CSV table of C-alpha atoms in Angstrom, one decimal:
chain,number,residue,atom,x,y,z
A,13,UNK,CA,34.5,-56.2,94.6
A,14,UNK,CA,33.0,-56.6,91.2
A,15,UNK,CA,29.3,-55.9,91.4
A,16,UNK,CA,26.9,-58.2,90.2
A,17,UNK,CA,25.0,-57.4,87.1
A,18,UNK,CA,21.2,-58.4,86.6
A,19,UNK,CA,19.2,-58.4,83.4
A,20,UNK,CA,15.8,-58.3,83.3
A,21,UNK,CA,13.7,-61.0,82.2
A,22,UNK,CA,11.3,-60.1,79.6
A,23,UNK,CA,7.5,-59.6,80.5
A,24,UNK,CA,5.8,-63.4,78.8
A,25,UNK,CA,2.5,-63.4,77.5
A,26,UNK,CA,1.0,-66.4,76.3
A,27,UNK,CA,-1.8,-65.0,73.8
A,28,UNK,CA,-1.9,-61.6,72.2
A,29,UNK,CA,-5.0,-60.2,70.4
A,30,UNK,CA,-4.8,-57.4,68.5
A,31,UNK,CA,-8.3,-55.3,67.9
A,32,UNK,CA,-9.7,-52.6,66.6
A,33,UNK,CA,-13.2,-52.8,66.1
A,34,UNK,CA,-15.5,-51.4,69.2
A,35,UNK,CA,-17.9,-54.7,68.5
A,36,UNK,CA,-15.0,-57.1,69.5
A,37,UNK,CA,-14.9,-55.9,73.2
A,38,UNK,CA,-17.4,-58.7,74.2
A,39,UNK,CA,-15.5,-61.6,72.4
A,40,UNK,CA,-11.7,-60.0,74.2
A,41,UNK,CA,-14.1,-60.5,77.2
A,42,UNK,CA,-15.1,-64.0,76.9
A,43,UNK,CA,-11.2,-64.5,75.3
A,44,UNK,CA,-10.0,-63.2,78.7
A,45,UNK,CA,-12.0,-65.4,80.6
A,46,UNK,CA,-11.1,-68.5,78.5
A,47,UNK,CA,-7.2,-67.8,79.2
A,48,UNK,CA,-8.4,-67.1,82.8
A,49,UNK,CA,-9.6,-70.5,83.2
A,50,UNK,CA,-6.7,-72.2,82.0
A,51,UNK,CA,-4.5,-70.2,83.7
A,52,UNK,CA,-3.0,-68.2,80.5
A,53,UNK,CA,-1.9,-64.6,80.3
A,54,UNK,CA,-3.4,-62.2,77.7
A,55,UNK,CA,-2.1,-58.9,76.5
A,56,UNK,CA,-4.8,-56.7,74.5
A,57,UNK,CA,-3.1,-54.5,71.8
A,58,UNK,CA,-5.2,-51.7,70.4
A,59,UNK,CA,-4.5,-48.6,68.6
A,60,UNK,CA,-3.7,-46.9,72.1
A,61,UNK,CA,-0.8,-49.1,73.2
A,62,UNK,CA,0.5,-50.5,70.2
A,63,UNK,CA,3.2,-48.2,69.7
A,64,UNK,CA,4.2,-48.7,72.8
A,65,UNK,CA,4.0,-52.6,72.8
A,66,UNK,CA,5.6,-52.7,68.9
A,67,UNK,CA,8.6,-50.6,71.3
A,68,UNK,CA,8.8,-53.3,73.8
A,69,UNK,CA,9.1,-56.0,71.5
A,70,UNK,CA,11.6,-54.8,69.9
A,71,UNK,CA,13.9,-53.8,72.8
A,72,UNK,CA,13.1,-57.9,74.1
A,73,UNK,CA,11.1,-56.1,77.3
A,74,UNK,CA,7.9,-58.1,76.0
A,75,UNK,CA,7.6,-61.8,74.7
A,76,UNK,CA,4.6,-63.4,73.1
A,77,UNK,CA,3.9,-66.9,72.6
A,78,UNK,CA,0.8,-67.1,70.1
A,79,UNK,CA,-1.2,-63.8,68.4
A,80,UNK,CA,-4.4,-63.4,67.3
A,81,UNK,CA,-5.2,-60.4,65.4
A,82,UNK,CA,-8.0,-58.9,64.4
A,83,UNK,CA,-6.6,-54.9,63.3
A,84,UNK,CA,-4.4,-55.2,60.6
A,85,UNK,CA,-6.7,-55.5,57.9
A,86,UNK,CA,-8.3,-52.6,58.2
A,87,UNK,CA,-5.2,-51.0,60.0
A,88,UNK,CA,-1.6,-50.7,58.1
A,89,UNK,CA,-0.2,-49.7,61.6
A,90,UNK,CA,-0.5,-53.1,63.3
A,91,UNK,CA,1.8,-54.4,60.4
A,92,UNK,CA,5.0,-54.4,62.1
A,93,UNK,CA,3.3,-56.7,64.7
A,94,UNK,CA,2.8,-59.2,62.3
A,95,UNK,CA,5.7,-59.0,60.7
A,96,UNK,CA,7.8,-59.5,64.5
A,97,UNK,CA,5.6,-62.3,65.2
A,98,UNK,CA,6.7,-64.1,62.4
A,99,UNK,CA,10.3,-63.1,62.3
A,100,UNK,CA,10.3,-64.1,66.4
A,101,UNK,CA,8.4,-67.4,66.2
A,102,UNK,CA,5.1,-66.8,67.5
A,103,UNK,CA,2.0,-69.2,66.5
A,104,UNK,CA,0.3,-66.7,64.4
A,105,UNK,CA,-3.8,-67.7,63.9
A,106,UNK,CA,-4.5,-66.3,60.6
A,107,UNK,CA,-1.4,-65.4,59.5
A,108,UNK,CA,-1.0,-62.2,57.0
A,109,UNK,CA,0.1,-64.4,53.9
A,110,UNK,CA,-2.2,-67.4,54.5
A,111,UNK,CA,-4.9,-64.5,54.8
A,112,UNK,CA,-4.0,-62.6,51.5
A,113,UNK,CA,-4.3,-65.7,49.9
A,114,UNK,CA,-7.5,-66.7,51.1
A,115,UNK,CA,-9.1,-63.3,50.2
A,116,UNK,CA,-8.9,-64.0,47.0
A,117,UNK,CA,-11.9,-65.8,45.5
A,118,UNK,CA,-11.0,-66.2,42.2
A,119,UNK,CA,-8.0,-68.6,43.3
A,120,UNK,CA,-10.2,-70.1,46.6
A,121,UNK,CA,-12.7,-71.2,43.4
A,122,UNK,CA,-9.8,-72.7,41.9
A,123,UNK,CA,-8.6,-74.3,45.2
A,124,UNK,CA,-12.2,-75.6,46.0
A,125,UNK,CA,-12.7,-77.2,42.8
A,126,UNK,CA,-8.5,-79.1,42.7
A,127,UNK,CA,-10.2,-80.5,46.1
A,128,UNK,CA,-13.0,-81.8,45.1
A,129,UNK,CA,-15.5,-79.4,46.4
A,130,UNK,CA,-18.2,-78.4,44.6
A,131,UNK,CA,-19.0,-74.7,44.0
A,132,UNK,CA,-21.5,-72.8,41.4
A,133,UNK,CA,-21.0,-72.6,37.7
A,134,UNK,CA,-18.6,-69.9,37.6
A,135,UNK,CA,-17.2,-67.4,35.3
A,136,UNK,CA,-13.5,-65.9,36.4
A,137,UNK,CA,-13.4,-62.2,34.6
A,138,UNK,CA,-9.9,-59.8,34.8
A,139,UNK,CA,-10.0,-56.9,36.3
A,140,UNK,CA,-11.8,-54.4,33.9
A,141,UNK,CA,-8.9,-52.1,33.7
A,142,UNK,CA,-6.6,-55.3,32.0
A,143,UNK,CA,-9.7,-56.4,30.0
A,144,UNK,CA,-11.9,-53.5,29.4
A,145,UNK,CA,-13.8,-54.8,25.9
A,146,UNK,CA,-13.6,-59.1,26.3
A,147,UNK,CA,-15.3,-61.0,24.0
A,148,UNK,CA,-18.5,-61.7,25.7
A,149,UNK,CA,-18.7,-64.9,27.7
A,150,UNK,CA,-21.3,-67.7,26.9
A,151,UNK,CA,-23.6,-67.0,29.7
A,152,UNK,CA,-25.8,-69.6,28.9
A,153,UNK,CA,-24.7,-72.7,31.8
A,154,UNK,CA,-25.0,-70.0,34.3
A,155,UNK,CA,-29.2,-69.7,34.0
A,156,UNK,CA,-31.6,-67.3,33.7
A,157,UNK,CA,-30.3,-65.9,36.2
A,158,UNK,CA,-26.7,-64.9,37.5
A,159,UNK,CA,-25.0,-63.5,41.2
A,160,UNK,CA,-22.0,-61.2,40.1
A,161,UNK,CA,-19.1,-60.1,42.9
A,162,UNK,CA,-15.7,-59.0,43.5
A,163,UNK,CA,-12.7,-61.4,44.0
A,164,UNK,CA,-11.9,-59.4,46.8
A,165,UNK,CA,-14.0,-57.4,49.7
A,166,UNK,CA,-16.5,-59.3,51.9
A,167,UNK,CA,-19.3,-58.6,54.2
A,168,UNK,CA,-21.8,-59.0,50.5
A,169,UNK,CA,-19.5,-55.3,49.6
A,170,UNK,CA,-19.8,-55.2,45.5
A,171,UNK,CA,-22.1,-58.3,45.4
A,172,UNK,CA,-25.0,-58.0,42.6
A,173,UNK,CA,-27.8,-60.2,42.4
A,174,UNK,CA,-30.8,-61.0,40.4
A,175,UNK,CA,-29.0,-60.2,37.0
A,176,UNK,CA,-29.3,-61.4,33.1
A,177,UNK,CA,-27.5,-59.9,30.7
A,178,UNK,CA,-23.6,-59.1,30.0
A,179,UNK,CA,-24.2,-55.2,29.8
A,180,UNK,CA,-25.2,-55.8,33.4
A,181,UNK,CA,-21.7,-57.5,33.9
A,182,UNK,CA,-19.7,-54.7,32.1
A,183,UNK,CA,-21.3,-52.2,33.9
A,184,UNK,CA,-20.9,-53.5,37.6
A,185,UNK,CA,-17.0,-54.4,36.8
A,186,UNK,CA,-16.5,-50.5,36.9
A,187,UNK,CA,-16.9,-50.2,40.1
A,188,UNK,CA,-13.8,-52.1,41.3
A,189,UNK,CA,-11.7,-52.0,37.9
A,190,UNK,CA,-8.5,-53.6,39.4
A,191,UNK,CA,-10.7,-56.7,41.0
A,192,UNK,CA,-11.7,-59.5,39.0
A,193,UNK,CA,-15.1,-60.7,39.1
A,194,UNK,CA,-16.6,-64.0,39.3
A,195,UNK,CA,-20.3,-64.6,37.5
A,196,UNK,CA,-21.9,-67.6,39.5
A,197,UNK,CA,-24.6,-69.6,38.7
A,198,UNK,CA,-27.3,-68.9,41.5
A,199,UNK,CA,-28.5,-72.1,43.4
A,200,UNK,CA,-31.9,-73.3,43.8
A,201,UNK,CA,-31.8,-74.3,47.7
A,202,UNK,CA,-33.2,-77.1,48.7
A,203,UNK,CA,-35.9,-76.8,50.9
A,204,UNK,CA,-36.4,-78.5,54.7
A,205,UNK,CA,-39.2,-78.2,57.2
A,206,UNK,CA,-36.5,-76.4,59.2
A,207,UNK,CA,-35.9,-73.9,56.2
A,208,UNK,CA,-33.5,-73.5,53.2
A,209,UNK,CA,-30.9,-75.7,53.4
A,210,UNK,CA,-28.3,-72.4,53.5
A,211,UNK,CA,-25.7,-72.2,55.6
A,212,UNK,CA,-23.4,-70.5,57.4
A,213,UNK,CA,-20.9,-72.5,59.0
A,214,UNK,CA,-18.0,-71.1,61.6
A,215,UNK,CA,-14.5,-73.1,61.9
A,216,UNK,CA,-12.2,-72.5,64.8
A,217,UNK,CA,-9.0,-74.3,65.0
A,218,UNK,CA,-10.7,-77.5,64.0
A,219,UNK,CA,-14.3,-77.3,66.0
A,220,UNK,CA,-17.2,-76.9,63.4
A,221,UNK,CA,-20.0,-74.7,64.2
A,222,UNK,CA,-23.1,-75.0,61.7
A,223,UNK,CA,-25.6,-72.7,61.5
A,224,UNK,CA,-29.0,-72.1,59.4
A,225,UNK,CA,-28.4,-69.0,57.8
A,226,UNK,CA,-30.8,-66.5,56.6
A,227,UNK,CA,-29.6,-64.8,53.4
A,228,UNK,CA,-31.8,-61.8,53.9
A,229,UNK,CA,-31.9,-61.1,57.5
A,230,UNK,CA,-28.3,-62.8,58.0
A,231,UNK,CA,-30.0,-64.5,61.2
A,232,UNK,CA,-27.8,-67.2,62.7
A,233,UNK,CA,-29.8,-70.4,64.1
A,234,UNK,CA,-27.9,-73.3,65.3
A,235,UNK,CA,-28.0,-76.5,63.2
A,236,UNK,CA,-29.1,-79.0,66.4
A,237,UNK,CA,-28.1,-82.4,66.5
A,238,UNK,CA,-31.5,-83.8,65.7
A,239,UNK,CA,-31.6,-81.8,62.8
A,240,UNK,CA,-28.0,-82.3,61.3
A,241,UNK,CA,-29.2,-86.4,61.3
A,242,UNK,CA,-32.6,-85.8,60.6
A,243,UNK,CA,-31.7,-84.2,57.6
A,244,UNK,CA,-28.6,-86.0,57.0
A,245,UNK,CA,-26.0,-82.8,57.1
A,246,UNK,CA,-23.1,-84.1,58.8
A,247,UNK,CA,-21.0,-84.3,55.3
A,248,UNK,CA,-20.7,-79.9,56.3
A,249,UNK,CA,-18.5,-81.1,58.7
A,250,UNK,CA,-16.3,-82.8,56.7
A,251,UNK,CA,-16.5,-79.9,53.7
A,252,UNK,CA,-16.0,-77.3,56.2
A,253,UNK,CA,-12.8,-79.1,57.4
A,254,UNK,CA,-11.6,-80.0,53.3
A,255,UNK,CA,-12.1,-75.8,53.2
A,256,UNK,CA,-9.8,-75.6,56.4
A,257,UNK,CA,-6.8,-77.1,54.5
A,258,UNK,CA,-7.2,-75.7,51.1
A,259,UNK,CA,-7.3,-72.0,52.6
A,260,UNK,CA,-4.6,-72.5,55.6
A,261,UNK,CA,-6.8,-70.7,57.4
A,262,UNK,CA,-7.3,-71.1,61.6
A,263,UNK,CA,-10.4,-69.1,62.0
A,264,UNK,CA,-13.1,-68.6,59.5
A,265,UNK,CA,-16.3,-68.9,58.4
A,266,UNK,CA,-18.6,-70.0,55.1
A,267,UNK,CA,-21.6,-70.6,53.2
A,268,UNK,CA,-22.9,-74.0,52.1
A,269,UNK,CA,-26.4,-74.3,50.0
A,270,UNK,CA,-27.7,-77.7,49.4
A,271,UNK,CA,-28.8,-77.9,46.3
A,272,UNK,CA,-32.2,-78.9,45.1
A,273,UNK,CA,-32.4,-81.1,42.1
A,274,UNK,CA,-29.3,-83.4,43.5
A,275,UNK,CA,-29.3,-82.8,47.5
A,276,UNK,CA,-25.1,-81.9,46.6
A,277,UNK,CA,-23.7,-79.6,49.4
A,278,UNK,CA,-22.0,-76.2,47.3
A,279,UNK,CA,-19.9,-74.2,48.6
A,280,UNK,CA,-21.6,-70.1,48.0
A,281,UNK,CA,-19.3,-68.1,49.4
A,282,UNK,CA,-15.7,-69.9,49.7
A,283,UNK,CA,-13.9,-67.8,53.0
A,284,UNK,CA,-15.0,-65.0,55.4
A,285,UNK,CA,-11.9,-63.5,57.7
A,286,UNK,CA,-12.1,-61.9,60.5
A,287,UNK,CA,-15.3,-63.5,61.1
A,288,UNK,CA,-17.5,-61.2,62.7
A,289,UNK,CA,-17.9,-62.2,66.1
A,290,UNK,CA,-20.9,-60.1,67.7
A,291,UNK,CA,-22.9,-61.4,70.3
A,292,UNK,CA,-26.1,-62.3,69.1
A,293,UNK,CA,-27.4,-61.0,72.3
A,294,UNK,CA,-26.4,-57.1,71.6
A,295,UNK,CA,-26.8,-57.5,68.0
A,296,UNK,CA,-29.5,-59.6,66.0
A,297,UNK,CA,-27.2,-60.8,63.5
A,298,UNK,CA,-24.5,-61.7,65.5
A,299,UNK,CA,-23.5,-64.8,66.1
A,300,UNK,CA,-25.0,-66.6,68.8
A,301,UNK,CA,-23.5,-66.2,72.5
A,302,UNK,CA,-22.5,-70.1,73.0
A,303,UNK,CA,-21.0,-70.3,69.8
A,304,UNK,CA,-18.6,-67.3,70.3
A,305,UNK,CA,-18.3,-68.5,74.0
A,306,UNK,CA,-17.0,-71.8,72.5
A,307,UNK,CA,-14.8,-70.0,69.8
A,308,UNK,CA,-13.3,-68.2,73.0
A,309,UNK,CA,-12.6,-71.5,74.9
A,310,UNK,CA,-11.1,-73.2,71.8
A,311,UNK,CA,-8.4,-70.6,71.1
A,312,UNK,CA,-7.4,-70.4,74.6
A,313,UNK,CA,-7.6,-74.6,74.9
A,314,UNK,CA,-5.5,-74.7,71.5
A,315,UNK,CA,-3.1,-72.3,73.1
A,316,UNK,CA,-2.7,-74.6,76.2
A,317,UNK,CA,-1.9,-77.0,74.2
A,318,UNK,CA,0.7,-75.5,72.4
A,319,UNK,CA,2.0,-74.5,75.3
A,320,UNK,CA,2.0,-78.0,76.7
A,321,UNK,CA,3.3,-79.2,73.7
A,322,UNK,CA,6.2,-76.7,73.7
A,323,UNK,CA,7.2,-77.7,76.7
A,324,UNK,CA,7.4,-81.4,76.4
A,325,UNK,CA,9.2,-80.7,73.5
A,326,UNK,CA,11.8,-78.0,75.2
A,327,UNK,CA,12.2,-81.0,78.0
A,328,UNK,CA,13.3,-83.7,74.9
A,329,UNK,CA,15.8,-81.1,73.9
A,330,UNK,CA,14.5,-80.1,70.3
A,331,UNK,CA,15.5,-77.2,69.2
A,332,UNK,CA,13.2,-74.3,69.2
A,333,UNK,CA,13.4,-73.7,66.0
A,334,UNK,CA,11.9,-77.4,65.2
A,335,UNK,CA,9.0,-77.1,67.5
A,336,UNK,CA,5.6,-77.2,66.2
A,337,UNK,CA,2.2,-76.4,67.8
């Protein structure tokens, strides 16, 4: 007789996150709790076992259903993870295109202002290496005084402030010659018994989380729900969400000013990814605990729902190719 030959089934996780940074342990905590809750499987990959889990995935030993990752843009290695999930399938939160794209803040200004939102009077410079010498600029719509900053980097990395003349300009484009540089207007913030109307506002698969932000001790304090009508702020929302669709983006965060002389909501500082996601708790300018708790609980909830989704769909007979989360 013949014997019987069995094949393996392949090891099924339903969320991946892929990190990097020591500071994201607590977040994979609460994320593992989340998926605990509901019943979901999550495989970490760090720099330790990702060679190992790129091998698996490759070989069809390991399967994932949705990824979030958090490495590869400070890490070329975690790469070829990305580029599987997206050959294979996989619901891909922040994917590496979508990301590039939204990195850019040149074309984000561009983006915002095709949509209608409103952003500081900006000047788009080339990269000093293309442009070295360019006629200077009228500088005159931008004020007295002007903010100057890379198209690319974040975390305030090559931001200037505080500055007035052109020779300022040239000088500062040096230091990343293949960037462009955008020269904004600063706003005059309009001012509430709860503080400057700055903020800093996290998005997380379509849950807003708005936040009073402190632009020099980069403080979060939550935007309560007396204050957002009190002071009539619930148009962020809806700003936050228009930012959401021009950038593609799953996950982010941003920085809305109100300004003074016309109460108009402008958008500072278009997209932040990866969000930094510290717990205020450990760190004073992390983010507060409940609102990375409920970051946590929406990716694993959005995941569920996918899954559910993928299901009901798999039961109708759609291909799988034709599903969508």
């Amino acid at each position: 007789m013949y014997g019987t030959l069995t094949l393996a089934m392949p090891q099924l996780y339903d969320l991946a996150i892929a990190w990097n940074w020591e500071h994201d342990a607590d977040f994979v905590t609460l994320l593992d709790a989340a998926c605990r809750a509901r019943a979901l499987s999550l495989l970490q990959i760090t720099p330790p076992s990702l060679a190992a889990t790129l091998d698996r995935l490759q070989t069809g030993d390991l399967v994932l259903r949705a990824l979030l990752d958090r490495a590869w843009d400070i890490d070329e290695a975690f790469y070829p993870l990305a580029d599987w999930a997206s050959a294979n399938g996989v619901r891909i939160f922040n994917d590496r295109p979508i990301a590039l794209r939204a990195w850019d803040k040149a074309t984000m200004h561009l983006e915002f202002i095709t949509a209608g939102l409103h952003t500081p009077y900006t000047i788009v410079l080339s990269p000093f290496n293309e442009a070295p010498t360019p006629l200077p600029p009228d500088l005159t719509p931008l004020g007295e005084r002007f903010i100057v900053k890379p198209a690319h980097g974040g975390g305030g990395t090559g931001v200037q402030r505080d500055l007035a003349t052109w020779m300022q300009i040239q000088h500062i484009r040096q230091e990343f010659p293949n960037d462009k540089y955008l020269v904004q207007a600063w706003i005059r913030v309009h001012p509430t018994e709860s503080g400057p109307a700055w903020f800093r506002i996290l998005f997380a698969l379509g849950e807003v989380f708005p936040f009073w932000w402190n632009v020099q001790t980069h403080v979060y304090r939550p935007v309560t729900a007396v204050e957002e009508a009190r002071y009539g702020l619930a148009p962020l929302r809806e700003v936050v969400r228009t930012i959401a669709h021009v950038s593609r983006l799953d996950i982010f965060s941003t920085e809305i000013a109100q300004r003074v002389d016309d109460r108009v909501f402008v958008s500072v500082d278009y997209v932040n990814d990866p969000i930094d996601l510290r717990l205020q708790s450990k760190a004073i300018d992390g983010v507060p605990d409940a609102a990375v708790r409920a970051i946590a609980d929406r990716i694993a909830e959005y995941t569920r729902s996918g899954l559910d989704k993928g299901r009901r769909t798999e039961a109708a007979g759609i291909p799988a190719n034709l599903r969508q989360w």
